[in-house]
Amino acid sequence: MSVNEKFSAIRKGLLELLVLQIIAAEKVYVADILKQLSATEFATQEGTLYPLLSRMRREGLLDYEWKESEAGPPRKYYELTAKGREQLRETLEYWGQINGTVKKLGQK
Amino acid sequence: MNKVITINLGGNAYQLEEGGYDTLRAYLETATAQLQRNPDRDEILSDIERAIAEKFRALLASHKTVVETKEVAAVLAEMGPIEADPGEAAAPGASGAGASSNPGGQKTAGEEKAAGSGGTPRRLYRIQEGAMIAGVCNGIAAHMNIDPTIVRLAFVLLTIFWGTGLLVYVVMAIVVPEARSPEEKAAASGFPATAQEFIRRAKEGYYEAMKGFPDRKARREWKRRFKQEMRAHADQWRYNWHSYWTEHAPVHPGMGFALPFLSLLQGAATVVWICAIISLLATGAVFGLALPANVPTWVAALLLLIAYGILVGPLKFARRACYYGLGRPRWAWSFVFLMDAVVWLAVVATLLWLAFHFLPELRDAVHTLPSLAHQAVDDIRTWWHGK
């Protein structure tokens, strides 16, 4: 089992955090998010992202607004709500703790 | 040579090779099955369709109008399979069995029809999708399986001739419950919950789907839903345009003051127009301006109507620009339009009242109107037979 396969569950779980972080920086639409993720280990596809985004919206973490695009159908631009920012802060904090634990354990 | 199928994705038409169409349909059907338990199913599906539409758009150019089968496959590979979101409770039957067993959602037209006549109890609801006001007419139309326009027309006629339509409407708007859940929506039209599939089909192509329905009733129902869907697209587009306008329009406080003034101007124009029509019918001349001998009265009336439209059009547009320039939230628009309509009606009524009291000629003209109307009808009849 390669490292890549082993960590697929962890990547899946972390995707929400990364999406929160990307949206926190600026208003983006799905293609922007995919592009930013594509260069990383978290490269993903629309088929995964749309269900995730719609659940996050249902949970009140983010919101979107419609914008006309110069060509083609209108696009949804996503932004974080206050609740989303709070969640991002909490998750980052927790992630920092986990990182600390990983580094600390087993060292004398 | 390959057969080409036209589909509707996100409100735009695309032409696909037949093989590509089959691939796309299979993809969307699998997606529907995967999202069976997802409360945002419809929204995710339309997001996905919009994304596919955008990718198709990028492939096409003026000399290339058809998306080839292999291009469809490439686009769908890029989209990736619709995965159940890890944060979502797993949808039983969808993720495990995959696309081979279709839990609901993908019945053929025949099965669907059988389920429909099997009798979902039909109840009267108000239906908000594609509604004009409160969805009363829409609900009645669905209940009786006829075109909502007919019901609306009936209400308008009832209001004009007996004055009861409005009252009945208001009472029904309060008493009749609104169809909110999918089950209620299904009961409103007597079709099973899989009626959502009709909308899915509408997106896959009007004429293709048309062939799939075995009987007239199902076809009519489908047509109705297709129209509704198209109207919703138009509304969405208009809404986008409005929000764009509110963001970018120059906001000037003077616009608020210009509004009633513009309404007044438009009201005055209407009164002048009404007087012109009356004077035309009564004297055969518009404010003393005689018609050429060979122009029938009704042509002149039509010309007046067109002239009125040309005159009032820019006024209307300017008024709307004022509303959006004021940057109102969406819910306020209907209120503003109502207020404006009331102001407009009041102006017209007042001016007409004044005209009737201070211009005896106008009053006389109105008294001779009925006989003139008969004469106009006779004119049209002789003109028609003369032709």
CSV table of C-alpha atoms in Angstrom, one decimal:
chain,number,residue,atom,x,y,z
A,1,MET,CA,0.0,0.0,0.0
A,2,SER,CA,1.5,3.3,-1.1
A,3,VAL,CA,1.6,6.3,1.1
A,4,ASN,CA,-0.7,8.0,-1.3
A,5,GLU,CA,-3.4,5.3,-0.8
A,6,LYS,CA,-2.9,5.1,3.0
A,7,PHE,CA,-3.6,8.8,3.4
A,8,SER,CA,-6.7,9.0,1.1
A,9,ALA,CA,-9.1,9.0,4.1
A,10,ILE,CA,-7.1,11.7,5.8
A,11,ARG,CA,-7.0,13.8,2.6
A,12,LYS,CA,-10.8,13.4,2.3
A,13,GLY,CA,-11.3,14.6,5.9
A,14,LEU,CA,-9.0,17.6,5.4
A,15,LEU,CA,-10.5,18.8,2.2
A,16,GLU,CA,-13.2,20.8,4.1
A,17,LEU,CA,-10.4,22.7,6.0
A,18,LEU,CA,-8.6,23.5,2.8
A,19,VAL,CA,-11.8,24.7,1.1
A,20,LEU,CA,-12.5,26.9,4.1
A,21,GLN,CA,-9.1,28.3,3.9
A,22,ILE,CA,-9.2,29.0,0.1
A,23,ILE,CA,-12.6,30.7,0.4
A,24,ALA,CA,-11.5,32.7,3.4
A,25,ALA,CA,-8.9,34.4,1.3
A,26,GLU,CA,-11.2,35.7,-1.4
A,27,LYS,CA,-14.5,35.1,-3.2
A,28,VAL,CA,-14.0,32.2,-5.5
A,29,TYR,CA,-16.0,30.0,-7.8
A,30,VAL,CA,-15.5,26.3,-8.2
A,31,ALA,CA,-13.0,26.4,-11.0
A,32,ASP,CA,-10.8,28.7,-8.9
A,33,ILE,CA,-10.9,26.2,-6.0
A,34,LEU,CA,-10.0,23.3,-8.2
A,35,LYS,CA,-7.2,25.2,-9.8
A,36,GLN,CA,-5.7,26.1,-6.4
A,37,LEU,CA,-6.0,22.5,-5.2
A,38,SER,CA,-4.7,20.9,-8.5
A,39,ALA,CA,-1.1,21.7,-7.7
A,40,THR,CA,-1.3,20.0,-4.3
A,41,GLU,CA,-1.8,16.5,-2.9
A,42,PHE,CA,-5.5,17.5,-2.6
A,43,ALA,CA,-6.2,17.7,-6.3
A,44,THR,CA,-9.9,16.9,-6.7
A,45,GLN,CA,-12.8,17.2,-9.1
A,46,GLU,CA,-16.2,18.9,-9.5
A,47,GLY,CA,-17.9,15.6,-8.7
A,48,THR,CA,-16.5,15.7,-5.2
A,49,LEU,CA,-16.5,19.4,-4.6
A,50,TYR,CA,-20.1,20.3,-5.4
A,51,PRO,CA,-21.6,17.9,-2.9
A,52,LEU,CA,-19.1,19.1,-0.3
A,53,LEU,CA,-19.8,22.8,-0.9
A,54,SER,CA,-23.6,22.3,-0.8
A,55,ARG,CA,-23.3,20.5,2.5
A,56,MET,CA,-21.1,23.3,3.9
A,57,ARG,CA,-23.6,25.8,2.8
A,58,ARG,CA,-26.4,23.9,4.4
A,59,GLU,CA,-24.4,23.9,7.6
A,60,GLY,CA,-24.1,27.7,7.4
A,61,LEU,CA,-20.4,27.7,6.9
A,62,LEU,CA,-20.5,29.5,3.6
A,63,ASP,CA,-22.8,31.4,1.3
A,64,TYR,CA,-22.7,32.2,-2.4
A,65,GLU,CA,-23.8,34.9,-4.8
A,66,TRP,CA,-24.6,34.7,-8.5
A,67,LYS,CA,-22.4,36.5,-11.0
A,68,GLU,CA,-22.7,36.7,-14.7
A,69,SER,CA,-19.7,35.2,-16.6
A,70,GLU,CA,-18.5,36.7,-19.8
A,71,ALA,CA,-19.2,33.5,-21.6
A,72,GLY,CA,-21.6,30.7,-20.5
A,73,PRO,CA,-24.0,30.4,-17.7
A,74,PRO,CA,-23.8,32.5,-14.5
A,75,ARG,CA,-21.4,31.3,-11.7
A,76,LYS,CA,-21.8,30.9,-8.0
A,77,TYR,CA,-19.1,32.8,-6.1
A,78,TYR,CA,-18.6,31.4,-2.6
A,79,GLU,CA,-17.7,33.3,0.6
A,80,LEU,CA,-17.4,32.4,4.2
A,81,THR,CA,-20.0,33.3,6.8
A,82,ALA,CA,-19.1,34.2,10.4
A,83,LYS,CA,-19.7,30.7,11.4
A,84,GLY,CA,-17.4,29.4,8.7
A,85,ARG,CA,-14.6,31.7,9.9
A,86,GLU,CA,-15.1,30.4,13.4
A,87,GLN,CA,-14.9,26.9,12.2
A,88,LEU,CA,-11.8,27.6,10.2
A,89,ARG,CA,-10.1,29.0,13.3
A,90,GLU,CA,-11.1,26.1,15.5
A,91,THR,CA,-10.0,23.5,12.9
A,92,LEU,CA,-6.6,25.2,12.3
A,93,GLU,CA,-6.0,25.3,16.0
A,94,TYR,CA,-6.9,21.6,16.3
A,95,TRP,CA,-4.7,20.8,13.3
A,96,GLY,CA,-1.8,22.6,15.0
A,97,GLN,CA,-2.3,20.5,18.1
A,98,ILE,CA,-2.3,17.3,16.1
A,99,ASN,CA,0.9,18.4,14.3
A,100,GLY,CA,2.5,19.1,17.6
A,101,THR,CA,1.6,15.7,18.9
A,102,VAL,CA,3.0,14.0,15.8
A,103,LYS,CA,6.3,15.8,16.3
A,104,LYS,CA,6.5,15.4,20.0
A,105,LEU,CA,5.6,11.7,20.6
A,106,GLY,CA,8.4,9.2,20.7
A,107,GLN,CA,11.1,11.9,21.1
A,108,LYS,CA,13.1,11.8,24.3
B,1,MET,CA,-22.2,10.7,-40.3
B,2,ASN,CA,-23.6,10.8,-36.8
B,3,LYS,CA,-27.0,11.7,-35.4
B,4,VAL,CA,-27.0,14.9,-33.3
B,5,ILE,CA,-29.2,15.5,-30.3
B,6,THR,CA,-29.9,18.9,-28.9
B,7,ILE,CA,-30.0,19.2,-25.1
B,8,ASN,CA,-30.6,22.0,-22.6
B,9,LEU,CA,-28.0,22.5,-20.0
B,10,GLY,CA,-28.3,25.4,-17.6
B,11,GLY,CA,-30.6,27.3,-19.9
B,12,ASN,CA,-28.5,27.0,-23.0
B,13,ALA,CA,-28.9,24.6,-26.0
B,14,TYR,CA,-26.0,22.3,-26.9
B,15,GLN,CA,-25.7,19.8,-29.7
B,16,LEU,CA,-24.2,16.5,-28.9
B,17,GLU,CA,-23.4,13.4,-31.0
B,18,GLU,CA,-25.8,10.6,-30.1
B,19,GLY,CA,-23.1,8.6,-28.3
B,20,GLY,CA,-22.1,11.6,-26.3
B,21,TYR,CA,-25.7,12.2,-25.3
B,22,ASP,CA,-26.0,8.6,-24.0
B,23,THR,CA,-22.8,9.0,-22.0
B,24,LEU,CA,-23.9,12.3,-20.5
B,25,ARG,CA,-27.3,10.8,-19.6
B,26,ALA,CA,-25.8,7.8,-18.0
B,27,TYR,CA,-23.5,10.1,-16.0
B,28,LEU,CA,-26.4,12.3,-14.8
B,29,GLU,CA,-28.5,9.3,-14.0
B,30,THR,CA,-25.7,7.8,-11.8
B,31,ALA,CA,-25.3,11.2,-10.2
B,32,THR,CA,-29.1,11.3,-9.4
B,33,ALA,CA,-28.9,7.9,-7.9
B,34,GLN,CA,-25.8,8.8,-5.8
B,35,LEU,CA,-27.5,11.9,-4.5
B,36,GLN,CA,-30.8,10.1,-3.8
B,37,ARG,CA,-30.8,10.9,-0.1
B,38,ASN,CA,-29.0,14.2,-0.3
B,39,PRO,CA,-31.4,17.1,0.6
B,40,ASP,CA,-29.5,19.4,-1.9
B,41,ARG,CA,-29.8,16.9,-4.7
B,42,ASP,CA,-31.5,19.2,-7.2
B,43,GLU,CA,-29.1,22.0,-6.5
B,44,ILE,CA,-26.0,19.9,-6.8
B,45,LEU,CA,-27.3,18.5,-10.1
B,46,SER,CA,-27.9,21.9,-11.5
B,47,ASP,CA,-24.5,23.0,-10.3
B,48,ILE,CA,-23.0,20.0,-12.1
B,49,GLU,CA,-25.0,20.7,-15.3
B,50,ARG,CA,-23.8,24.3,-15.3
B,51,ALA,CA,-20.2,23.2,-14.9
B,52,ILE,CA,-20.6,20.7,-17.8
B,53,ALA,CA,-22.2,23.5,-19.9
B,54,GLU,CA,-19.3,25.8,-19.2
B,55,LYS,CA,-16.8,23.1,-20.3
B,56,PHE,CA,-18.9,22.4,-23.5
B,57,ARG,CA,-18.9,26.1,-24.2
B,58,ALA,CA,-15.1,26.2,-24.1
B,59,LEU,CA,-15.0,23.5,-26.7
B,60,LEU,CA,-17.3,25.1,-29.2
B,61,ALA,CA,-16.5,27.8,-31.7
B,62,SER,CA,-18.3,29.5,-34.7
B,63,HIS,CA,-17.2,26.7,-37.1
B,64,LYS,CA,-17.7,23.9,-34.5
B,65,THR,CA,-21.2,23.6,-33.2
B,66,VAL,CA,-21.4,20.0,-32.2
B,67,VAL,CA,-19.8,18.3,-29.1
B,68,GLU,CA,-18.3,15.0,-30.2
B,69,THR,CA,-18.7,11.8,-28.2
B,70,LYS,CA,-15.1,11.6,-27.2
B,71,GLU,CA,-15.2,15.2,-26.0
B,72,VAL,CA,-18.2,14.5,-23.8
B,73,ALA,CA,-16.3,11.6,-22.3
B,74,ALA,CA,-13.3,13.8,-21.7
B,75,VAL,CA,-15.4,16.5,-20.0
B,76,LEU,CA,-17.1,13.9,-17.8
B,77,ALA,CA,-13.7,12.4,-16.9
B,78,GLU,CA,-12.6,15.8,-15.9
B,79,MET,CA,-15.7,16.3,-13.7
B,80,GLY,CA,-15.1,13.0,-11.9
B,81,PRO,CA,-17.7,10.7,-10.4
B,82,ILE,CA,-20.2,12.2,-8.1
B,83,GLU,CA,-19.0,11.1,-4.7
B,84,ALA,CA,-21.1,11.0,-1.6
B,85,ASP,CA,-19.7,13.7,0.6
B,86,PRO,CA,-17.7,12.2,3.6
B,87,GLY,CA,-19.5,14.5,6.0
B,88,GLU,CA,-22.9,13.2,4.8
B,89,ALA,CA,-24.5,10.1,6.2
B,90,ALA,CA,-23.9,7.4,3.6
B,91,ALA,CA,-26.8,6.9,1.2
B,92,PRO,CA,-27.7,3.3,1.5
B,93,GLY,CA,-28.0,1.5,-1.8
B,94,ALA,CA,-26.4,4.3,-3.7
B,95,SER,CA,-22.7,4.0,-2.9
B,96,GLY,CA,-22.6,0.2,-2.4
B,97,ALA,CA,-24.6,-1.1,-5.3
B,98,GLY,CA,-23.5,1.6,-7.7
B,99,ALA,CA,-25.3,2.4,-10.8
B,100,SER,CA,-26.5,-1.1,-11.6
B,101,SER,CA,-29.4,-1.1,-9.2
B,102,ASN,CA,-31.3,2.1,-9.5
B,103,PRO,CA,-33.1,2.9,-6.3
B,104,GLY,CA,-36.0,4.9,-7.6
B,105,GLY,CA,-35.4,8.0,-9.5
B,106,GLN,CA,-34.6,6.4,-12.9
B,107,LYS,CA,-37.8,4.6,-13.8
B,108,THR,CA,-38.8,4.5,-17.4
B,109,ALA,CA,-41.7,6.6,-18.6
B,110,GLY,CA,-43.9,3.6,-18.6
B,111,GLU,CA,-43.2,2.7,-15.0
B,112,GLU,CA,-43.7,6.3,-14.0
B,113,LYS,CA,-47.0,6.5,-15.6
B,114,ALA,CA,-48.1,3.3,-14.0
B,115,ALA,CA,-47.1,4.6,-10.6
B,116,GLY,CA,-49.0,7.8,-11.4
B,117,SER,CA,-52.3,6.2,-12.3
B,118,GLY,CA,-51.7,3.9,-9.3
B,119,GLY,CA,-53.0,7.0,-7.6
B,120,THR,CA,-51.0,9.5,-5.5
B,121,PRO,CA,-54.0,11.1,-3.8
B,122,ARG,CA,-54.5,14.5,-5.5
B,123,ARG,CA,-54.9,17.5,-3.2
B,124,LEU,CA,-55.2,21.2,-3.8
B,125,TYR,CA,-52.1,23.1,-2.9
B,126,ARG,CA,-50.6,26.4,-3.8
B,127,ILE,CA,-47.5,26.0,-6.0
B,128,GLN,CA,-44.8,28.6,-5.8
B,129,GLU,CA,-42.6,27.5,-8.7
B,130,GLY,CA,-43.5,29.6,-11.7
B,131,ALA,CA,-46.2,31.4,-9.7
B,132,MET,CA,-47.3,35.0,-10.5
B,133,ILE,CA,-48.6,36.0,-7.1
B,134,ALA,CA,-49.3,33.4,-4.4
B,135,GLY,CA,-49.4,30.3,-6.7
B,136,VAL,CA,-53.2,29.8,-6.3
B,137,CYS,CA,-53.9,29.6,-10.1
B,138,ASN,CA,-50.8,27.5,-10.5
B,139,GLY,CA,-52.1,25.0,-7.9
B,140,ILE,CA,-55.5,24.9,-9.4
B,141,ALA,CA,-54.0,24.3,-12.9
B,142,ALA,CA,-51.9,21.4,-11.6
B,143,HIS,CA,-54.9,20.0,-9.8
B,144,MET,CA,-57.0,20.0,-12.9
B,145,ASN,CA,-54.1,19.3,-15.2
B,146,ILE,CA,-54.6,22.3,-17.4
B,147,ASP,CA,-52.5,25.3,-18.4
B,148,PRO,CA,-52.1,27.9,-15.6
B,149,THR,CA,-52.7,30.7,-18.1
B,150,ILE,CA,-56.3,29.5,-18.6
B,151,VAL,CA,-57.0,29.6,-14.8
B,152,ARG,CA,-55.4,33.0,-14.5
B,153,LEU,CA,-57.5,34.3,-17.4
B,154,ALA,CA,-60.6,32.9,-15.7
B,155,PHE,CA,-59.7,34.8,-12.5
B,156,VAL,CA,-59.1,38.0,-14.3
B,157,LEU,CA,-62.4,37.7,-16.2
B,158,LEU,CA,-64.2,36.9,-12.9
B,159,THR,CA,-62.7,40.0,-11.4
B,160,ILE,CA,-63.6,42.3,-14.3
B,161,PHE,CA,-67.2,41.1,-14.8
B,162,TRP,CA,-68.4,40.1,-11.4
B,163,GLY,CA,-65.7,41.4,-9.1
B,164,THR,CA,-65.6,38.1,-7.3
B,165,GLY,CA,-62.3,36.8,-8.7
B,166,LEU,CA,-60.1,38.9,-6.5
B,167,LEU,CA,-62.0,38.1,-3.4
B,168,VAL,CA,-61.9,34.3,-4.1
B,169,TYR,CA,-58.2,34.6,-4.9
B,170,VAL,CA,-57.3,36.4,-1.6
B,171,VAL,CA,-59.4,33.9,0.4
B,172,MET,CA,-57.7,30.9,-1.4
B,173,ALA,CA,-54.3,32.4,-0.9
B,174,ILE,CA,-54.9,32.4,2.8
B,175,VAL,CA,-56.8,29.1,3.2
B,176,VAL,CA,-55.1,26.8,0.7
B,177,PRO,CA,-51.8,25.5,2.0
B,178,GLU,CA,-48.6,25.8,0.0
B,179,ALA,CA,-46.9,22.7,-1.3
B,180,ARG,CA,-43.5,22.6,0.4
B,181,SER,CA,-42.2,19.1,0.7
B,182,PRO,CA,-41.7,16.9,-2.3
B,183,GLU,CA,-44.6,14.7,-1.2
B,184,GLU,CA,-46.9,17.7,-1.1
B,185,LYS,CA,-45.7,18.8,-4.5
B,186,ALA,CA,-46.4,15.4,-5.8
B,187,ALA,CA,-49.9,15.4,-4.3
B,188,ALA,CA,-50.5,18.8,-5.9
B,189,SER,CA,-50.4,17.4,-9.4
B,190,GLY,CA,-51.3,13.8,-8.6
B,191,PHE,CA,-48.0,12.6,-9.9
B,192,PRO,CA,-45.6,10.5,-7.7
B,193,ALA,CA,-42.6,12.0,-6.1
B,194,THR,CA,-40.5,10.9,-9.0
B,195,ALA,CA,-42.2,13.7,-10.9
B,196,GLN,CA,-39.0,15.5,-10.1
B,197,GLU,CA,-37.7,13.3,-12.9
B,198,PHE,CA,-39.8,15.3,-15.4
B,199,ILE,CA,-37.7,18.3,-14.6
B,200,ARG,CA,-34.6,16.3,-15.0
B,201,ARG,CA,-35.8,15.2,-18.4
B,202,ALA,CA,-36.6,18.8,-19.4
B,203,LYS,CA,-33.0,19.5,-18.9
B,204,GLU,CA,-31.9,16.6,-21.1
B,205,GLY,CA,-33.8,17.8,-24.1
B,206,TYR,CA,-37.3,18.8,-25.0
B,207,TYR,CA,-38.0,16.8,-28.1
B,208,GLU,CA,-36.1,13.7,-27.0
B,209,ALA,CA,-38.1,13.5,-23.8
B,210,MET,CA,-41.3,14.2,-25.7
B,211,LYS,CA,-40.9,10.9,-27.5
B,212,GLY,CA,-40.5,9.1,-24.2
B,213,PHE,CA,-44.0,9.8,-22.9
B,214,PRO,CA,-46.7,7.3,-23.9
B,215,ASP,CA,-49.9,9.3,-23.5
B,216,ARG,CA,-51.2,12.8,-23.9
B,217,LYS,CA,-51.7,13.4,-20.2
B,218,ALA,CA,-48.1,12.7,-19.3
B,219,ARG,CA,-47.0,14.8,-22.2
B,220,ARG,CA,-49.1,17.7,-21.3
B,221,GLU,CA,-47.9,17.6,-17.7
B,222,TRP,CA,-44.4,17.5,-19.0
B,223,LYS,CA,-44.9,20.4,-21.2
B,224,ARG,CA,-46.2,22.4,-18.3
B,225,ARG,CA,-43.2,21.6,-16.2
B,226,PHE,CA,-40.8,22.4,-19.1
B,227,LYS,CA,-42.4,25.9,-19.4
B,228,GLN,CA,-42.2,26.4,-15.7
B,229,GLU,CA,-38.5,25.5,-15.7
B,230,MET,CA,-37.8,27.8,-18.6
B,231,ARG,CA,-39.6,30.6,-16.7
B,232,ALA,CA,-37.5,29.9,-13.7
B,233,HIS,CA,-34.3,30.2,-15.8
B,234,ALA,CA,-35.5,33.6,-17.1
B,235,ASP,CA,-36.3,34.7,-13.6
B,236,GLN,CA,-32.8,33.7,-12.5
B,237,TRP,CA,-31.3,35.6,-15.3
B,238,ARG,CA,-33.3,38.7,-14.6
B,239,TYR,CA,-32.4,38.4,-11.0
B,240,ASN,CA,-28.7,38.2,-11.8
B,241,TRP,CA,-29.0,41.2,-14.1
B,242,HIS,CA,-30.8,43.1,-11.4
B,243,SER,CA,-28.2,42.4,-8.7
B,244,TYR,CA,-25.5,43.4,-11.2
B,245,TRP,CA,-27.4,46.6,-11.9
B,246,THR,CA,-27.8,47.4,-8.2
B,247,GLU,CA,-24.1,46.9,-7.7
B,248,HIS,CA,-22.9,49.0,-10.6
B,249,ALA,CA,-25.6,51.5,-11.3
B,250,PRO,CA,-24.8,55.1,-10.4
B,251,VAL,CA,-26.7,55.9,-7.2
B,252,HIS,CA,-28.0,59.4,-7.0
B,253,PRO,CA,-30.4,60.7,-4.3
B,254,GLY,CA,-32.2,62.7,-6.9
B,255,MET,CA,-33.5,59.4,-8.4
B,256,GLY,CA,-35.9,59.0,-5.4
B,257,PHE,CA,-37.4,62.4,-6.2
B,258,ALA,CA,-37.5,61.7,-10.0
B,259,LEU,CA,-39.7,58.6,-9.4
B,260,PRO,CA,-43.1,60.2,-8.6
B,261,PHE,CA,-42.5,62.8,-11.3
B,262,LEU,CA,-41.9,60.1,-13.9
B,263,SER,CA,-45.0,58.2,-12.7
B,264,LEU,CA,-47.0,61.4,-13.1
B,265,LEU,CA,-45.7,61.9,-16.6
B,266,GLN,CA,-46.6,58.4,-17.5
B,267,GLY,CA,-50.1,58.8,-16.0
B,268,ALA,CA,-50.6,62.0,-18.0
B,269,ALA,CA,-49.5,60.2,-21.2
B,270,THR,CA,-52.1,57.5,-20.5
B,271,VAL,CA,-54.8,60.0,-20.0
B,272,VAL,CA,-53.9,61.8,-23.2
B,273,TRP,CA,-53.9,58.5,-25.0
B,274,ILE,CA,-57.4,57.6,-23.6
B,275,CYS,CA,-58.8,61.0,-24.7
B,276,ALA,CA,-57.2,60.5,-28.1
B,277,ILE,CA,-58.9,57.1,-28.5
B,278,ILE,CA,-62.3,58.5,-27.4
B,279,SER,CA,-62.0,61.5,-29.7
B,280,LEU,CA,-61.0,59.2,-32.5
B,281,LEU,CA,-64.0,57.0,-32.0
B,282,ALA,CA,-66.4,59.9,-31.5
B,283,THR,CA,-65.4,62.3,-34.2
B,284,GLY,CA,-63.2,60.2,-36.5
B,285,ALA,CA,-60.4,62.6,-35.9
B,286,VAL,CA,-57.6,62.8,-33.3
B,287,PHE,CA,-57.9,66.2,-31.5
B,288,GLY,CA,-59.2,67.8,-34.7
B,289,LEU,CA,-56.6,66.1,-36.9
B,290,ALA,CA,-58.6,64.3,-39.6
B,291,LEU,CA,-57.6,60.9,-40.8
B,292,PRO,CA,-56.9,60.3,-44.5
B,293,ALA,CA,-60.0,59.0,-46.1
B,294,ASN,CA,-58.9,55.4,-46.9
B,295,VAL,CA,-57.6,54.6,-43.4
B,296,PRO,CA,-60.1,52.7,-41.3
B,297,THR,CA,-60.7,53.8,-37.7
B,298,TRP,CA,-59.3,50.6,-36.2
B,299,VAL,CA,-56.0,51.1,-38.0
B,300,ALA,CA,-55.7,54.5,-36.5
B,301,ALA,CA,-56.5,53.1,-33.0
B,302,LEU,CA,-53.8,50.6,-33.5
B,303,LEU,CA,-51.3,53.3,-34.5
B,304,LEU,CA,-52.3,55.3,-31.4
B,305,LEU,CA,-51.6,52.2,-29.3
B,306,ILE,CA,-48.2,51.8,-30.9
B,307,ALA,CA,-47.4,55.5,-30.5
B,308,TYR,CA,-48.4,55.2,-26.8
B,309,GLY,CA,-46.1,52.3,-26.4
B,310,ILE,CA,-43.2,54.1,-27.9
B,311,LEU,CA,-43.8,57.2,-25.8
B,312,VAL,CA,-44.3,55.3,-22.5
B,313,GLY,CA,-41.5,52.7,-23.0
B,314,PRO,CA,-38.6,55.0,-22.2
B,315,LEU,CA,-40.5,56.4,-19.2
B,316,LYS,CA,-41.0,52.9,-17.8
B,317,PHE,CA,-37.4,52.1,-18.4
B,318,ALA,CA,-36.3,55.3,-16.6
B,319,ARG,CA,-38.5,54.5,-13.6
B,320,ARG,CA,-37.1,51.0,-13.3
B,321,ALA,CA,-33.6,52.3,-13.5
B,322,CYS,CA,-34.5,54.6,-10.6
B,323,TYR,CA,-35.7,51.6,-8.5
B,324,TYR,CA,-32.6,49.6,-9.0
B,325,GLY,CA,-30.4,52.6,-8.6
B,326,LEU,CA,-31.8,53.1,-5.2
B,327,GLY,CA,-30.3,49.7,-4.3
B,328,ARG,CA,-33.3,48.2,-2.7
B,329,PRO,CA,-33.2,44.6,-1.4
B,330,ARG,CA,-35.0,42.1,-3.5
B,331,TRP,CA,-38.1,41.8,-1.3
B,332,ALA,CA,-38.7,45.5,-1.4
B,333,TRP,CA,-39.2,45.6,-5.2
B,334,SER,CA,-42.6,44.1,-5.3
B,335,PHE,CA,-43.7,46.6,-2.7
B,336,VAL,CA,-42.2,49.5,-4.6
B,337,PHE,CA,-43.9,48.3,-7.8
B,338,LEU,CA,-47.2,48.0,-6.0
B,339,MET,CA,-46.9,51.6,-4.6
B,340,ASP,CA,-45.9,52.9,-8.0
B,341,ALA,CA,-48.9,51.1,-9.6
B,342,VAL,CA,-51.2,52.7,-7.0
B,343,VAL,CA,-49.8,56.2,-7.7
B,344,TRP,CA,-50.2,55.6,-11.4
B,345,LEU,CA,-53.8,54.5,-11.0
B,346,ALA,CA,-54.6,57.4,-8.8
B,347,VAL,CA,-53.1,59.9,-11.2
B,348,VAL,CA,-55.0,58.4,-14.1
B,349,ALA,CA,-58.3,58.3,-12.2
B,350,THR,CA,-58.0,61.8,-10.9
B,351,LEU,CA,-57.1,63.3,-14.3
B,352,LEU,CA,-60.0,61.3,-15.9
B,353,TRP,CA,-62.4,62.5,-13.3
B,354,LEU,CA,-61.3,66.1,-13.9
B,355,ALA,CA,-61.6,65.7,-17.6
B,356,PHE,CA,-65.2,64.4,-17.3
B,357,HIS,CA,-66.2,67.2,-15.1
B,358,PHE,CA,-64.6,70.1,-17.0
B,359,LEU,CA,-64.8,68.9,-20.6
B,360,PRO,CA,-68.5,68.4,-21.6
B,361,GLU,CA,-67.4,67.3,-25.1
B,362,LEU,CA,-65.7,64.3,-23.6
B,363,ARG,CA,-68.7,63.3,-21.6
B,364,ASP,CA,-70.9,63.5,-24.7
B,365,ALA,CA,-68.4,61.5,-26.6
B,366,VAL,CA,-68.5,58.7,-24.0
B,367,HIS,CA,-72.3,58.6,-24.2
B,368,THR,CA,-72.1,57.9,-28.0
B,369,LEU,CA,-69.4,55.3,-27.5
B,370,PRO,CA,-71.7,52.1,-27.5
B,371,SER,CA,-73.2,53.0,-30.9
B,372,LEU,CA,-69.7,53.9,-32.2
B,373,ALA,CA,-68.4,50.5,-31.1
B,374,HIS,CA,-71.2,48.8,-33.1
B,375,GLN,CA,-70.2,50.9,-36.1
B,376,ALA,CA,-66.5,50.0,-35.7
B,377,VAL,CA,-67.4,46.3,-35.7
B,378,ASP,CA,-69.5,46.8,-38.8
B,379,ASP,CA,-66.6,48.7,-40.4
B,380,ILE,CA,-64.2,45.8,-39.7
B,381,ARG,CA,-66.7,43.3,-41.0
B,382,THR,CA,-67.2,45.1,-44.3
B,383,TRP,CA,-63.4,45.6,-44.6
B,384,TRP,CA,-62.9,41.9,-44.0
B,385,HIS,CA,-65.5,40.8,-46.6
B,386,GLY,CA,-64.3,43.4,-49.1
B,387,LYS,CA,-60.9,41.8,-48.9
